[in-house]
mmCIF file of C-alpha atoms in Angstrom:
data_model
loop_
_atom_site.group_PDB
_atom_site.id
_atom_site.type_symbol
_atom_site.label_atom_id
_atom_site.label_comp_id
_atom_site.label_asym_id
_atom_site.label_seq_id
_atom_site.Cartn_x
_atom_site.Cartn_y
_atom_site.Cartn_z
ATOM 1 C CA MET A 199 89.973 90.764 81.241
ATOM 2 C CA THR A 200 90.525 88.452 84.209
ATOM 3 C CA THR A 201 90.971 90.044 87.633
ATOM 4 C CA PRO A 202 94.696 89.671 88.413
ATOM 5 C CA SER A 203 95.642 87.026 90.964
ATOM 6 C CA TYR A 204 98.907 86.505 92.791
ATOM 7 C CA PRO A 205 101.253 83.862 91.368
ATOM 8 C CA PRO A 206 102.950 81.348 93.700
ATOM 9 C CA LYS A 207 106.007 82.717 95.521
ATOM 10 C CA PRO A 208 109.530 81.285 95.296
ATOM 11 C CA SER A 209 111.479 79.948 98.265
ATOM 12 C CA PRO A 210 115.196 80.226 99.009
ATOM 13 C CA GLY A 211 117.036 77.671 96.908
ATOM 14 C CA ASP A 212 114.689 78.039 93.937
ATOM 15 C CA ARG A 213 115.816 78.831 90.402
ATOM 16 C CA VAL A 214 114.773 82.225 89.014
ATOM 17 C CA ALA A 215 115.046 83.559 85.475
ATOM 18 C CA VAL A 216 117.053 86.675 84.656
ATOM 19 C CA ILE A 217 116.098 88.059 81.256
ATOM 20 C CA SER A 218 116.620 91.234 79.207
ATOM 21 C CA PRO A 219 113.282 91.789 77.454
ATOM 22 C CA ALA A 220 114.118 95.453 76.828
ATOM 23 C CA ALA A 221 117.878 96.013 76.401
ATOM 24 C CA GLY A 222 120.843 93.671 76.870
ATOM 25 C CA LEU A 223 122.873 96.182 78.872
ATOM 26 C CA PRO A 224 124.647 93.460 80.902
ATOM 27 C CA GLU A 225 126.865 93.081 77.819
ATOM 28 C CA LEU A 226 128.019 96.701 78.088
ATOM 29 C CA PHE A 227 128.051 97.025 81.878
ATOM 30 C CA PRO A 228 128.798 93.623 83.407
ATOM 31 C CA ARG A 229 129.782 94.892 86.867
ATOM 32 C CA PRO A 230 126.364 96.019 88.215
ATOM 33 C CA TYR A 231 124.745 93.041 86.540
ATOM 34 C CA GLU A 232 127.095 90.489 88.093
ATOM 35 C CA LEU A 233 126.831 92.244 91.448
ATOM 36 C CA GLY A 234 123.048 91.911 91.219
ATOM 37 C CA LEU A 235 123.338 88.203 90.427
ATOM 38 C CA GLU A 236 125.682 87.770 93.383
ATOM 39 C CA ARG A 237 123.146 89.354 95.719
ATOM 40 C CA LEU A 238 120.330 87.201 94.352
ATOM 41 C CA ARG A 239 122.448 84.181 95.292
ATOM 42 C CA GLU A 240 123.975 85.307 98.572
ATOM 43 C CA GLU A 241 121.381 87.640 100.108
ATOM 44 C CA TYR A 242 118.187 86.023 98.823
ATOM 45 C CA GLY A 243 119.332 82.427 98.415
ATOM 46 C CA LEU A 244 118.074 82.135 94.858
ATOM 47 C CA VAL A 245 119.702 80.515 91.836
ATOM 48 C CA PRO A 246 119.700 82.904 88.837
ATOM 49 C CA VAL A 247 119.346 81.353 85.382
ATOM 50 C CA GLU A 248 120.361 83.373 82.299
ATOM 51 C CA TYR A 249 118.870 83.130 78.815
ATOM 52 C CA PRO A 250 120.297 83.580 75.287
ATOM 53 C CA THR A 251 119.519 87.324 75.068
ATOM 54 C CA THR A 252 120.237 88.263 78.687
ATOM 55 C CA ARG A 253 123.754 89.568 77.971
ATOM 56 C CA ARG A 254 123.289 90.539 74.312
ATOM 57 C CA MET A 255 122.627 93.959 72.846
ATOM 58 C CA GLY A 256 120.758 94.319 69.567
ATOM 59 C CA THR A 257 118.554 91.248 69.889
ATOM 60 C CA THR A 258 115.329 91.024 67.930
ATOM 61 C CA PRO A 259 111.878 91.254 69.491
ATOM 62 C CA ARG A 260 111.300 87.621 68.529
ATOM 63 C CA GLU A 261 114.447 86.474 70.337
ATOM 64 C CA ARG A 262 113.403 88.336 73.474
ATOM 65 C CA ALA A 263 109.861 86.973 73.257
ATOM 66 C CA ASP A 264 111.329 83.458 73.025
ATOM 67 C CA ASP A 265 113.260 84.032 76.259
ATOM 68 C CA ILE A 266 110.117 85.289 78.017
ATOM 69 C CA HIS A 267 108.206 82.209 76.892
ATOM 70 C CA ALA A 268 111.028 79.878 77.949
ATOM 71 C CA ALA A 269 111.280 81.460 81.395
ATOM 72 C CA PHE A 270 107.554 81.254 82.091
ATOM 73 C CA ALA A 271 107.094 77.786 80.601
ATOM 74 C CA ASP A 272 109.883 76.143 82.638
ATOM 75 C CA PRO A 273 108.299 74.581 85.753
ATOM 76 C CA ASP A 274 111.642 74.767 87.584
ATOM 77 C CA ILE A 275 111.728 78.572 87.287
ATOM 78 C CA LYS A 276 109.838 80.151 90.193
ATOM 79 C CA ALA A 277 110.198 83.895 89.442
ATOM 80 C CA VAL A 278 111.362 86.138 86.592
ATOM 81 C CA PHE A 279 113.683 89.114 87.030
ATOM 82 C CA THR A 280 114.600 91.685 84.388
ATOM 83 C CA SER A 281 118.157 92.945 84.090
ATOM 84 C CA ILE A 282 117.133 96.533 83.293
ATOM 85 C CA GLY A 283 114.790 98.584 81.111
ATOM 86 C CA GLY A 284 115.157 100.002 77.599
ATOM 87 C CA ASP A 285 112.920 101.691 75.035
ATOM 88 C CA ASP A 286 111.415 99.214 72.553
ATOM 89 C CA GLN A 287 109.711 96.485 74.567
ATOM 90 C CA ILE A 288 106.425 97.534 72.996
ATOM 91 C CA THR A 289 107.598 95.687 69.855
ATOM 92 C CA VAL A 290 107.824 92.435 71.837
ATOM 93 C CA LEU A 291 104.210 92.472 73.045
ATOM 94 C CA PRO A 292 102.535 91.336 69.774
ATOM 95 C CA LEU A 293 104.784 88.263 69.771
ATOM 96 C CA LEU A 294 103.830 87.043 73.235
ATOM 97 C CA ASP A 295 101.572 84.077 73.923
ATOM 98 C CA ARG A 296 99.128 85.398 76.514
ATOM 99 C CA GLU A 297 97.734 81.940 77.252
ATOM 100 C CA LEU A 298 101.212 80.561 77.974
ATOM 101 C CA LEU A 299 101.902 83.299 80.531
ATOM 102 C CA ARG A 300 98.435 82.927 82.045
ATOM 103 C CA ALA A 301 98.877 79.164 82.364
ATOM 104 C CA SER A 302 102.299 79.468 84.033
ATOM 105 C CA PRO A 303 102.036 82.522 86.305
ATOM 106 C CA LYS A 304 105.212 83.617 88.084
ATOM 107 C CA PRO A 305 106.271 86.721 90.005
ATOM 108 C CA PHE A 306 107.759 89.115 87.445
ATOM 109 C CA PHE A 307 109.981 92.010 88.573
ATOM 110 C CA GLY A 308 110.790 95.050 86.439
ATOM 111 C CA VAL A 309 110.408 98.807 85.999
ATOM 112 C CA SER A 310 110.799 101.436 83.266
ATOM 113 C CA ASP A 311 110.307 99.850 79.810
ATOM 114 C CA ASN A 312 109.181 96.692 81.595
ATOM 115 C CA THR A 313 105.932 98.541 82.261
ATOM 116 C CA ASN A 314 104.955 96.977 78.929
ATOM 117 C CA LEU A 315 105.214 93.456 80.305
ATOM 118 C CA LEU A 316 103.586 94.418 83.602
ATOM 119 C CA VAL A 317 100.549 95.749 81.713
ATOM 120 C CA PHE A 318 100.506 92.611 79.557
ATOM 121 C CA LEU A 319 100.545 90.375 82.633
ATOM 122 C CA TYR A 320 97.828 92.480 84.271
ATOM 123 C CA ASN A 321 95.608 91.855 81.264
ATOM 124 C CA ALA A 322 96.469 88.148 81.436
ATOM 125 C CA GLY A 323 95.218 88.080 85.024
ATOM 126 C CA VAL A 324 98.644 87.872 86.698
ATOM 127 C CA VAL A 325 99.889 90.212 89.440
ATOM 128 C CA GLY A 326 103.396 91.511 88.656
ATOM 129 C CA TYR A 327 105.890 93.566 90.673
ATOM 130 C CA HIS A 328 107.023 97.061 89.741
ATOM 131 C CA GLY A 329 110.578 97.112 91.059
ATOM 132 C CA GLY A 330 113.505 94.808 91.688
ATOM 133 C CA THR A 331 115.591 95.022 88.501
ATOM 134 C CA VAL A 332 118.964 93.280 88.737
ATOM 135 C CA MET A 333 121.287 96.070 87.589
ATOM 136 C CA THR A 334 119.719 98.994 89.440
ATOM 137 C CA SER A 335 118.062 97.688 92.606
ATOM 138 C CA LEU A 336 120.214 94.627 93.263
ATOM 139 C CA GLY A 337 123.382 95.929 91.584
ATOM 140 C CA ARG A 338 123.548 99.201 93.537
ATOM 141 C CA SER A 339 127.063 100.263 94.478
ATOM 142 C CA GLY A 340 128.227 99.668 98.032
ATOM 143 C CA ALA A 341 125.166 97.746 99.196
ATOM 144 C CA MET A 342 121.467 97.547 98.526
ATOM 145 C CA ASP A 343 119.502 100.276 100.242
ATOM 146 C CA PRO A 344 117.823 98.685 103.299
ATOM 147 C CA LEU A 345 114.398 100.023 102.268
ATOM 148 C CA THR A 346 114.792 98.462 98.810
ATOM 149 C CA ALA A 347 116.144 95.186 100.165
ATOM 150 C CA ASP A 348 113.370 94.747 102.738
ATOM 151 C CA SER A 349 110.607 95.583 100.272
ATOM 152 C CA LEU A 350 112.001 93.188 97.674
ATOM 153 C CA ARG A 351 112.376 90.400 100.228
ATOM 154 C CA ALA A 352 108.767 90.830 101.344
ATOM 155 C CA ALA A 353 107.496 90.894 97.742
ATOM 156 C CA LEU A 354 109.505 87.785 96.864
ATOM 157 C CA PHE A 355 108.819 85.513 99.792
ATOM 158 C CA THR A 356 105.741 86.677 101.699
ATOM 159 C CA SER A 357 102.038 87.051 101.033
ATOM 160 C CA GLY A 358 100.004 89.666 102.829
ATOM 161 C CA PRO A 359 100.083 93.353 103.805
ATOM 162 C CA TYR A 360 103.316 95.352 103.839
ATOM 163 C CA GLU A 361 103.362 98.962 104.950
ATOM 164 C CA LEU A 362 105.405 101.328 102.798
ATOM 165 C CA ARG A 363 107.312 104.091 104.505
ATOM 166 C CA PRO A 364 109.028 107.187 103.121
ATOM 167 C CA ALA A 365 112.788 107.135 102.728
ATOM 168 C CA GLU A 366 114.754 108.969 105.383
ATOM 169 C CA ARG A 367 117.437 109.603 102.754
ATOM 170 C CA PHE A 368 117.496 109.185 98.974
ATOM 171 C CA ASN A 369 119.934 109.355 96.084
ATOM 172 C CA ASP A 370 119.250 110.903 92.683
ATOM 173 C CA ILE A 371 122.727 111.288 91.153
ATOM 174 C CA ASP A 372 123.993 108.337 89.131
ATOM 175 C CA ARG A 373 127.588 107.234 88.936
ATOM 176 C CA ASP A 374 129.418 105.889 85.889
ATOM 177 C CA TRP A 375 128.996 102.115 85.598
ATOM 178 C CA ALA A 376 132.074 101.975 83.354
ATOM 179 C CA ASP A 377 134.266 103.241 86.222
ATOM 180 C CA PRO A 378 135.267 100.411 88.619
ATOM 181 C CA ALA A 379 135.614 102.951 91.438
ATOM 182 C CA THR A 380 131.863 103.498 91.271
ATOM 183 C CA PHE A 381 131.264 100.237 93.125
ATOM 184 C CA ASP A 382 133.686 100.863 95.989
ATOM 185 C CA ALA A 383 131.311 103.008 98.023
ATOM 186 C CA GLU A 384 127.654 103.799 98.624
ATOM 187 C CA PRO A 385 126.133 106.561 96.493
ATOM 188 C CA GLU A 386 125.784 109.920 98.188
ATOM 189 C CA SER A 387 122.335 110.663 99.562
ATOM 190 C CA VAL A 388 120.347 113.608 100.854
ATOM 191 C CA PRO A 389 117.609 113.817 103.507
ATOM 192 C CA GLY A 390 114.166 112.666 102.400
ATOM 193 C CA THR A 391 111.257 115.069 102.345
ATOM 194 C CA GLY A 392 108.463 112.667 103.251
ATOM 195 C CA TRP A 393 105.223 112.301 101.334
ATOM 196 C CA THR A 394 102.915 115.157 100.378
ATOM 197 C CA TRP A 395 99.169 114.404 100.505
ATOM 198 C CA VAL A 396 96.322 115.985 98.545
ATOM 199 C CA ASN A 397 92.658 115.230 99.365
ATOM 200 C CA PRO A 398 93.648 112.955 102.278
ATOM 201 C CA ASP A 399 90.122 112.724 103.653
ATOM 202 C CA ARG A 400 89.337 109.100 102.816
ATOM 203 C CA VAL A 401 90.598 105.528 102.765
ATOM 204 C CA VAL A 402 91.020 103.969 99.330
ATOM 205 C CA GLU A 403 91.677 100.287 98.696
ATOM 206 C CA GLY A 404 91.932 98.922 95.178
ATOM 207 C CA ARG A 405 94.128 97.220 92.634
ATOM 208 C CA GLY A 406 97.233 99.024 91.409
ATOM 209 C CA TRP A 407 97.873 99.941 87.764
ATOM 210 C CA GLY A 408 100.303 102.361 86.103
ATOM 211 C CA GLY A 409 104.088 102.407 85.936
ATOM 212 C CA CYS A 410 106.414 104.608 83.913
ATOM 213 C CA LEU A 411 104.384 107.489 82.508
ATOM 214 C CA GLU A 412 106.320 107.698 79.239
ATOM 215 C CA ILE A 413 105.730 104.002 78.520
ATOM 216 C CA LEU A 414 102.026 104.298 79.301
ATOM 217 C CA GLY A 415 101.883 107.216 76.865
ATOM 218 C CA TRP A 416 103.432 105.061 74.146
ATOM 219 C CA LEU A 417 100.964 102.241 74.831
ATOM 220 C CA LEU A 418 98.094 104.696 74.548
ATOM 221 C CA MET A 419 99.464 106.039 71.245
ATOM 222 C CA ALA A 420 99.777 102.498 69.889
ATOM 223 C CA ASP A 421 96.325 101.637 71.284
ATOM 224 C CA ARG A 422 97.818 98.565 72.887
ATOM 225 C CA GLU A 423 97.004 96.757 76.153
ATOM 226 C CA VAL A 424 94.645 99.451 77.520
ATOM 227 C CA PRO A 425 91.237 97.798 78.089
ATOM 228 C CA ARG A 426 88.257 99.130 76.182
ATOM 229 C CA ASP A 427 86.119 98.722 79.268
ATOM 230 C CA LEU A 428 87.685 101.247 81.624
ATOM 231 C CA SER A 429 85.344 100.220 84.440
ATOM 232 C CA VAL A 430 87.959 97.584 85.376
ATOM 233 C CA PHE A 431 89.914 100.472 86.946
ATOM 234 C CA ASP A 432 87.032 101.848 89.024
ATOM 235 C CA GLY A 433 88.119 102.454 92.601
ATOM 236 C CA GLY A 434 91.684 101.394 91.847
ATOM 237 C CA VAL A 435 95.005 103.012 92.707
ATOM 238 C CA LEU A 436 96.997 104.592 89.890
ATOM 239 C CA PHE A 437 100.759 104.802 90.425
ATOM 240 C CA LEU A 438 103.012 106.759 88.095
ATOM 241 C CA GLU A 439 106.645 107.803 87.802
ATOM 242 C CA THR A 440 108.961 109.327 85.209
ATOM 243 C CA SER A 441 112.299 108.183 83.854
ATOM 244 C CA GLU A 442 115.872 109.424 83.643
ATOM 245 C CA GLU A 443 114.954 111.144 80.374
ATOM 246 C CA LEU A 444 113.436 113.859 82.591
ATOM 247 C CA PRO A 445 110.264 114.704 80.646
ATOM 248 C CA SER A 446 109.284 118.344 81.046
ATOM 249 C CA GLY A 447 106.384 119.412 83.204
ATOM 250 C CA GLU A 448 104.467 120.299 80.057
ATOM 251 C CA GLU A 449 105.061 116.831 78.599
ATOM 252 C CA VAL A 450 103.854 115.232 81.830
ATOM 253 C CA PHE A 451 100.758 117.431 81.766
ATOM 254 C CA ARG A 452 99.977 116.582 78.153
ATOM 255 C CA THR A 453 100.300 112.834 78.728
ATOM 256 C CA LEU A 454 98.023 113.062 81.757
ATOM 257 C CA ARG A 455 95.635 115.291 79.832
ATOM 258 C CA ASN A 456 95.354 112.652 77.114
ATOM 259 C CA MET A 457 94.724 110.002 79.764
ATOM 260 C CA GLY A 458 92.044 112.288 81.154
ATOM 261 C CA GLU A 459 90.457 112.773 77.731
ATOM 262 C CA ARG A 460 90.319 109.009 77.345
ATOM 263 C CA GLY A 461 88.460 108.811 80.654
ATOM 264 C CA LEU A 462 91.231 107.019 82.552
ATOM 265 C CA LEU A 463 92.070 109.423 85.360
ATOM 266 C CA ARG A 464 88.589 109.700 86.829
ATOM 267 C CA ARG A 465 88.356 105.925 87.210
ATOM 268 C CA PHE A 466 90.981 105.739 89.950
ATOM 269 C CA SER A 467 90.309 106.797 93.530
ATOM 270 C CA ALA A 468 93.948 107.459 94.421
ATOM 271 C CA LEU A 469 97.204 108.368 92.682
ATOM 272 C CA LEU A 470 100.661 107.542 94.009
ATOM 273 C CA MET A 471 103.187 109.767 92.238
ATOM 274 C CA GLY A 472 106.757 108.530 92.429
ATOM 275 C CA ARG A 473 109.604 110.800 93.443
ATOM 276 C CA PRO A 474 110.703 112.226 90.083
ATOM 277 C CA LYS A 475 114.139 111.500 88.750
ATOM 278 C CA ALA A 476 115.677 114.989 88.525
ATOM 279 C CA TRP A 477 119.279 114.295 87.444
ATOM 280 C CA SER A 478 120.828 112.496 84.480
ATOM 281 C CA PHE A 479 124.191 112.377 82.714
ATOM 282 C CA GLU A 480 122.626 114.435 79.909
ATOM 283 C CA ARG A 481 121.113 116.916 82.393
ATOM 284 C CA PRO A 482 123.286 117.027 85.529
ATOM 285 C CA ASN A 483 121.031 119.424 87.397
ATOM 286 C CA THR A 484 122.252 121.362 90.387
ATOM 287 C CA PRO A 485 120.214 120.893 93.593
ATOM 288 C CA GLU A 486 118.395 124.146 92.805
ATOM 289 C CA GLU A 487 117.622 123.061 89.244
ATOM 290 C CA ALA A 488 116.470 119.637 90.475
ATOM 291 C CA ALA A 489 114.130 121.299 92.967
ATOM 292 C CA ARG A 490 112.622 123.470 90.221
ATOM 293 C CA TYR A 491 112.167 120.407 88.021
ATOM 294 C CA THR A 492 110.414 118.510 90.817
ATOM 295 C CA THR A 493 108.159 121.475 91.570
ATOM 296 C CA GLY A 494 107.299 121.841 87.880
ATOM 297 C CA GLN A 495 106.291 118.193 87.628
ATOM 298 C CA ARG A 496 104.116 118.426 90.733
ATOM 299 C CA GLU A 497 102.355 121.489 89.356
ATOM 300 C CA ALA A 498 101.756 119.666 86.066
ATOM 301 C CA VAL A 499 100.202 116.695 87.864
ATOM 302 C CA LEU A 500 97.996 118.942 89.988
ATOM 303 C CA ARG A 501 96.864 120.875 86.907
ATOM 304 C CA ALA A 502 95.854 117.706 85.048
ATOM 305 C CA MET A 503 94.226 116.035 88.021
ATOM 306 C CA GLY A 504 92.401 119.241 88.873
ATOM 307 C CA ALA A 505 90.889 119.276 85.394
ATOM 308 C CA TYR A 506 89.951 115.586 85.113
ATOM 309 C CA ALA A 507 89.832 114.027 88.591
ATOM 310 C CA PRO A 508 89.796 116.807 91.184
ATOM 311 C CA ASP A 509 88.623 114.643 94.085
ATOM 312 C CA THR A 510 91.312 111.977 93.741
ATOM 313 C CA THR A 511 93.571 111.377 96.722
ATOM 314 C CA ILE A 512 97.168 112.055 95.640
ATOM 315 C CA VAL A 513 100.424 111.171 97.382
ATOM 316 C CA PHE A 514 103.584 112.766 95.989
ATOM 317 C CA ASP A 515 107.219 111.601 96.312
ATOM 318 C CA VAL A 516 106.540 107.926 96.949
ATOM 319 C CA ASP A 517 109.804 106.008 96.520
ATOM 320 C CA LEU A 518 108.882 103.984 93.454
ATOM 321 C CA GLY A 519 110.324 103.689 89.960
ATOM 322 C CA HIS A 520 113.467 105.519 88.894
ATOM 323 C CA THR A 521 114.599 106.378 92.386
ATOM 324 C CA ASP A 522 116.881 105.072 95.112
ATOM 325 C CA PRO A 523 115.641 103.546 97.384
ATOM 326 C CA GLN A 524 112.983 101.799 95.357
ATOM 327 C CA LEU A 525 109.882 100.260 96.904
ATOM 328 C CA VAL A 526 108.246 97.340 95.116
ATOM 329 C CA ILE A 527 104.638 97.987 94.065
ATOM 330 C CA PRO A 528 102.331 95.028 93.280
ATOM 331 C CA TYR A 529 101.022 95.561 89.747
ATOM 332 C CA GLY A 530 97.408 94.446 89.859
ATOM 333 C CA GLY A 531 97.752 93.706 93.551
ATOM 334 C CA VAL A 532 95.878 95.423 96.343
ATOM 335 C CA ILE A 533 97.014 98.857 97.561
ATOM 336 C CA ARG A 534 95.439 100.623 100.548
ATOM 337 C CA VAL A 535 95.844 104.402 100.790
ATOM 338 C CA ASP A 536 94.740 105.639 104.209
ATOM 339 C CA GLY A 537 94.576 109.432 103.965
ATOM 340 C CA PRO A 538 93.523 110.263 107.542
ATOM 341 C CA ALA A 539 96.307 108.060 108.951
ATOM 342 C CA ARG A 540 98.816 109.039 106.213
ATOM 343 C CA ARG A 541 99.638 105.378 105.571
ATOM 344 C CA ILE A 542 100.134 103.299 102.422
ATOM 345 C CA THR A 543 99.938 99.516 102.617
ATOM 346 C CA VAL A 544 100.441 97.114 99.728
ATOM 347 C CA THR A 545 99.557 93.425 99.596
ATOM 348 C CA TYR A 546 102.391 91.301 98.238
#
């Protein structure tokens, strides 16, 4: 495996691809998608370019792989954005041309099921960006959260260190994309709780790897894209988060336990654990239920890490993944976790 390197950054006025390598949800919910495109144009000065499967549900893995190849191969495309996640991107991976993506590296932005492509790019030696999907980050009702917008702007256009900071307020309750009234106002938010540190007695600096825990579990089950030589992760920073499917604390523990049994957890010197999504349309938890869910997940993480990597520095409730606001994390890029100073800095 090649050590990941940063691809060239776009500039305002450049063309950027918008693809749906997981699910073509823009077909079902055009409003957040079109709002995201509008913000790419007006707030970031970029020119979004759509592909044949971008607005189509039910496309085949081959069709989606073709769009990925087309986006990366086009020299006029300077970055690649995903519309949203899904649940079957793992079927696209065997169809991808790793040499094509390695030869034409571009900043790639996505979360959730797009963890598959981020891992694939990592193994191709290309730094990706965990965050910045069009429908969720850019298509947020009312306006983009300032923390999200600033992080995405820095990841897109700058190279160098960027200090993350905890959200003063956050939102966890989704609104119905099919209801036009959803987009008339900002989502309701509650005060942030800051970050919680465990073993904060050291400074760790290493390359980031991780993403959505459920997707990583699927990759491990399929024995796909996880290097045989785990020493590539030594001294790195693991970052994890869970999806709107709200996996139970026991499921989180078991996935981490399996990662521990494989020898993964002890390789990393720090773990950034994203603020867990604790509400969904299927499970509209009350604030009390959401708090119990969050506590249960934290206990599961501590139990697994205590068994397999007890000395690892851990930071809980980092605003990454399925949360609002959403900080962009460089996948394969450098992350510095300064425990004594309680600071996290990423290199975009």
